[in-house]
Amino acid sequence: AGDGGEFTYAETQSMSNRIARALLKAGLGDGSPIAVLSPNDTNAEVALLGALRAGCAWCNINLRAAVHDNIEVLRRDRCRVLFVHSTVAELAPGFQDGIPELELVLCIDSDETPYPSVEHWSRSEPDGFLDHPIAEDGIGMLGSTGGTTGAPKIAKQSNTFLPMNLLAWRLC
């Protein structure tokens, strides 16, 4: 999974439930667009899982893409939360300046950035099972097309389509 270390299923469930609860408590969930800017890292996967448990919509961006392209995609997606890895946290101010709706930046792996760590931000939330219904027809993912015919377009995928898409990626 990457450099974030290994987590058991129980640890992953506990951490992602706390993240989901903290997002919901902050009024974020049920279609709220979020993004993860990180190299391959287990902490990124846990943050994404927590956001999906809260019903947030994942804005898929590519760390290797030009920063201005990622900012433009997230601006058009109206991204509200950005989870960043400490190795790219210095890019976050550009995202904050370029995305008016961005209200929260969280660092997924460190307390040593100007942004609150996910661990500390969500620490006070319970880690037990979260029974939060997710609308099947709600938006689960906001991706962008490659832009081969002009500016990249936003592609919306439902909560029903997202698990099938993730399973297909896993099988490839």
Short mmCIF file of C-alpha atoms in Angstrom, two decimals:
data_model
loop_
_atom_site.label_atom_id
_atom_site.label_comp_id
_atom_site.label_asym_id
_atom_site.label_seq_id
_atom_site.Cartn_x
_atom_site.Cartn_y
_atom_site.Cartn_z
CA ALA A 1 0.00 0.00 0.00
CA GLY A 2 2.93 2.37 0.42
CA ASP A 3 5.03 4.06 3.04
CA GLY A 4 2.41 4.61 5.74
CA GLY A 5 3.06 1.31 7.44
CA GLU A 6 0.68 -1.54 7.94
CA PHE A 7 -2.65 -1.46 9.73
CA THR A 8 -4.85 -4.35 10.77
CA TYR A 9 -8.44 -4.45 9.56
CA ALA A 10 -9.54 -3.49 13.08
CA GLU A 11 -7.17 -0.49 13.16
CA THR A 12 -8.31 0.61 9.71
CA GLN A 13 -11.96 0.35 10.72
CA SER A 14 -11.35 2.25 13.95
CA MET A 15 -9.40 5.09 12.30
CA SER A 16 -11.76 5.42 9.34
CA ASN A 17 -14.81 5.49 11.63
CA ARG A 18 -13.27 8.34 13.66
CA ILE A 19 -12.49 10.27 10.46
CA ALA A 20 -16.04 9.72 9.16
CA ARG A 21 -17.58 10.89 12.42
CA ALA A 22 -15.35 13.97 12.55
CA LEU A 23 -16.30 14.86 8.96
CA LEU A 24 -20.00 14.44 9.72
CA LYS A 25 -19.64 16.50 12.90
CA ALA A 26 -18.05 19.27 10.80
CA GLY A 27 -21.05 19.21 8.46
CA LEU A 28 -19.18 17.32 5.74
CA GLY A 29 -20.59 14.14 4.27
CA ASP A 30 -23.36 13.07 1.91
CA GLY A 31 -21.81 14.32 -1.31
CA SER A 32 -19.25 16.76 0.14
CA PRO A 33 -16.32 16.71 -2.30
CA ILE A 34 -12.97 15.67 -0.80
CA ALA A 35 -9.56 14.95 -2.33
CA VAL A 36 -6.38 13.19 -1.28
CA LEU A 37 -3.02 14.59 -2.38
CA SER A 38 -0.50 11.92 -1.47
CA PRO A 39 1.98 9.41 -2.76
CA ASN A 40 0.96 5.78 -2.22
CA ASP A 41 0.47 5.60 1.53
CA THR A 42 -1.78 3.56 3.80
CA ASN A 43 -2.74 6.74 5.67
CA ALA A 44 -4.18 8.10 2.41
CA GLU A 45 -6.26 4.98 1.97
CA VAL A 46 -7.58 5.21 5.54
CA ALA A 47 -8.47 8.90 5.07
CA LEU A 48 -10.29 8.09 1.83
CA LEU A 49 -12.15 5.21 3.45
CA GLY A 50 -13.22 7.48 6.32
CA ALA A 51 -14.49 10.10 3.89
CA LEU A 52 -16.40 7.49 1.88
CA ARG A 53 -17.94 6.13 5.11
CA ALA A 54 -19.25 9.64 5.78
CA GLY A 55 -20.79 9.70 2.30
CA CYS A 56 -18.33 12.22 0.87
CA ALA A 57 -17.60 12.31 -2.86
CA TRP A 58 -14.01 11.47 -3.77
CA CYS A 59 -12.42 13.91 -6.21
CA ASN A 60 -9.79 11.83 -7.93
CA ILE A 61 -6.62 13.78 -8.69
CA ASN A 62 -3.18 12.64 -9.79
CA LEU A 63 -0.12 13.62 -7.79
CA ARG A 64 1.95 13.45 -10.99
CA ALA A 65 -0.29 15.94 -12.81
CA ALA A 66 0.65 19.60 -12.93
CA VAL A 67 -0.40 21.37 -9.72
CA HIS A 68 -2.45 23.97 -11.63
CA ASP A 69 -4.35 21.14 -13.39
CA ASN A 70 -5.20 19.48 -10.06
CA ILE A 71 -6.27 22.82 -8.59
CA GLU A 72 -8.52 23.45 -11.60
CA VAL A 73 -10.14 20.02 -11.29
CA LEU A 74 -10.79 20.53 -7.57
CA ARG A 75 -12.04 24.08 -8.16
CA ARG A 76 -14.54 22.78 -10.69
CA ASP A 77 -15.49 19.92 -8.32
CA ARG A 78 -15.96 22.50 -5.52
CA CYS A 79 -13.72 20.45 -3.24
CA ARG A 80 -14.29 21.18 0.46
CA VAL A 81 -11.64 18.99 2.14
CA LEU A 82 -8.08 18.21 1.10
CA PHE A 83 -6.15 15.44 2.82
CA VAL A 84 -2.41 15.97 2.21
CA HIS A 85 0.70 13.94 2.85
CA SER A 86 3.52 15.79 4.62
CA THR A 87 5.79 15.38 1.59
CA VAL A 88 3.45 17.57 -0.49
CA ALA A 89 2.00 19.81 2.24
CA GLU A 90 3.93 22.79 0.83
CA LEU A 91 1.55 22.65 -2.17
CA ALA A 92 -1.56 23.15 0.00
CA PRO A 93 -1.52 27.00 0.03
CA GLY A 94 -1.89 27.01 -3.77
CA PHE A 95 -4.92 24.74 -3.45
CA GLN A 96 -6.38 26.97 -0.72
CA ASP A 97 -5.88 30.07 -2.90
CA GLY A 98 -7.32 28.42 -6.01
CA ILE A 99 -10.35 26.62 -4.57
CA PRO A 100 -12.85 29.01 -2.94
CA GLU A 101 -14.93 26.20 -1.37
CA LEU A 102 -11.92 24.50 0.28
CA GLU A 103 -12.57 24.83 3.99
CA LEU A 104 -10.36 22.16 5.55
CA VAL A 105 -6.84 20.87 4.90
CA LEU A 106 -5.65 17.93 7.00
CA CYS A 107 -2.27 16.20 7.06
CA ILE A 108 -2.63 12.42 6.90
CA ASP A 109 0.75 11.41 8.33
CA SER A 110 2.38 14.08 10.48
CA ASP A 111 1.98 16.74 13.15
CA GLU A 112 4.92 18.65 11.66
CA THR A 113 3.04 20.69 9.03
CA PRO A 114 0.97 23.88 9.33
CA TYR A 115 -2.16 21.72 8.98
CA PRO A 116 -3.90 19.70 11.67
CA SER A 117 -3.10 16.02 11.57
CA VAL A 118 -6.00 13.72 10.81
CA GLU A 119 -5.15 11.74 13.94
CA HIS A 120 -5.43 14.72 16.29
CA TRP A 121 -8.39 16.25 14.46
CA SER A 122 -10.46 13.06 14.77
CA ARG A 123 -9.06 11.70 18.04
CA SER A 124 -12.07 12.58 20.23
CA GLU A 125 -14.55 10.76 17.99
CA PRO A 126 -15.78 7.24 18.85
CA ASP A 127 -14.23 4.48 16.78
CA GLY A 128 -17.07 1.94 16.90
CA PHE A 129 -19.28 0.91 14.02
CA LEU A 130 -20.75 3.86 12.14
CA ASP A 131 -24.28 3.28 10.93
CA HIS A 132 -24.49 6.11 8.41
CA PRO A 133 -26.70 5.31 5.41
CA ILE A 134 -25.18 6.14 2.04
CA ALA A 135 -27.62 6.93 -0.77
CA GLU A 136 -26.99 4.51 -3.65
CA ASP A 137 -27.80 7.19 -6.21
CA GLY A 138 -25.68 9.83 -4.47
CA ILE A 139 -22.38 11.01 -5.95
CA GLY A 140 -19.48 8.85 -4.73
CA MET A 141 -16.73 10.02 -7.06
CA LEU A 142 -15.95 13.09 -9.11
CA GLY A 143 -13.22 12.35 -11.62
CA SER A 144 -11.91 14.23 -14.57
CA THR A 145 -11.49 13.09 -18.12
CA GLY A 146 -8.10 13.28 -19.77
CA GLY A 147 -8.82 16.53 -21.58
CA THR A 148 -7.84 15.18 -24.98
CA THR A 149 -10.65 17.15 -26.65
CA GLY A 150 -10.21 20.36 -24.67
CA ALA A 151 -10.43 21.16 -20.98
CA PRO A 152 -10.93 18.07 -18.77
CA LYS A 153 -14.58 17.41 -18.00
CA ILE A 154 -15.95 16.31 -14.64
CA ALA A 155 -17.27 12.75 -14.64
CA LYS A 156 -19.70 11.94 -11.82
CA GLN A 157 -20.05 8.37 -10.54
CA SER A 158 -22.72 7.16 -8.15
CA ASN A 159 -22.16 5.40 -4.86
CA THR A 160 -23.35 2.22 -6.58
CA PHE A 161 -20.78 2.52 -9.36
CA LEU A 162 -17.82 3.36 -7.09
CA PRO A 163 -17.45 -0.08 -5.39
CA MET A 164 -17.73 -1.82 -8.76
CA ASN A 165 -15.06 0.49 -10.18
CA LEU A 166 -12.74 -0.11 -7.21
CA LEU A 167 -13.20 -3.87 -7.53
CA ALA A 168 -12.37 -3.70 -11.23
CA TRP A 169 -9.17 -1.74 -10.47
CA ARG A 170 -8.21 -4.37 -7.89
CA LEU A 171 -8.69 -7.20 -10.38
CA CYS A 172 -6.49 -5.55 -13.04
#
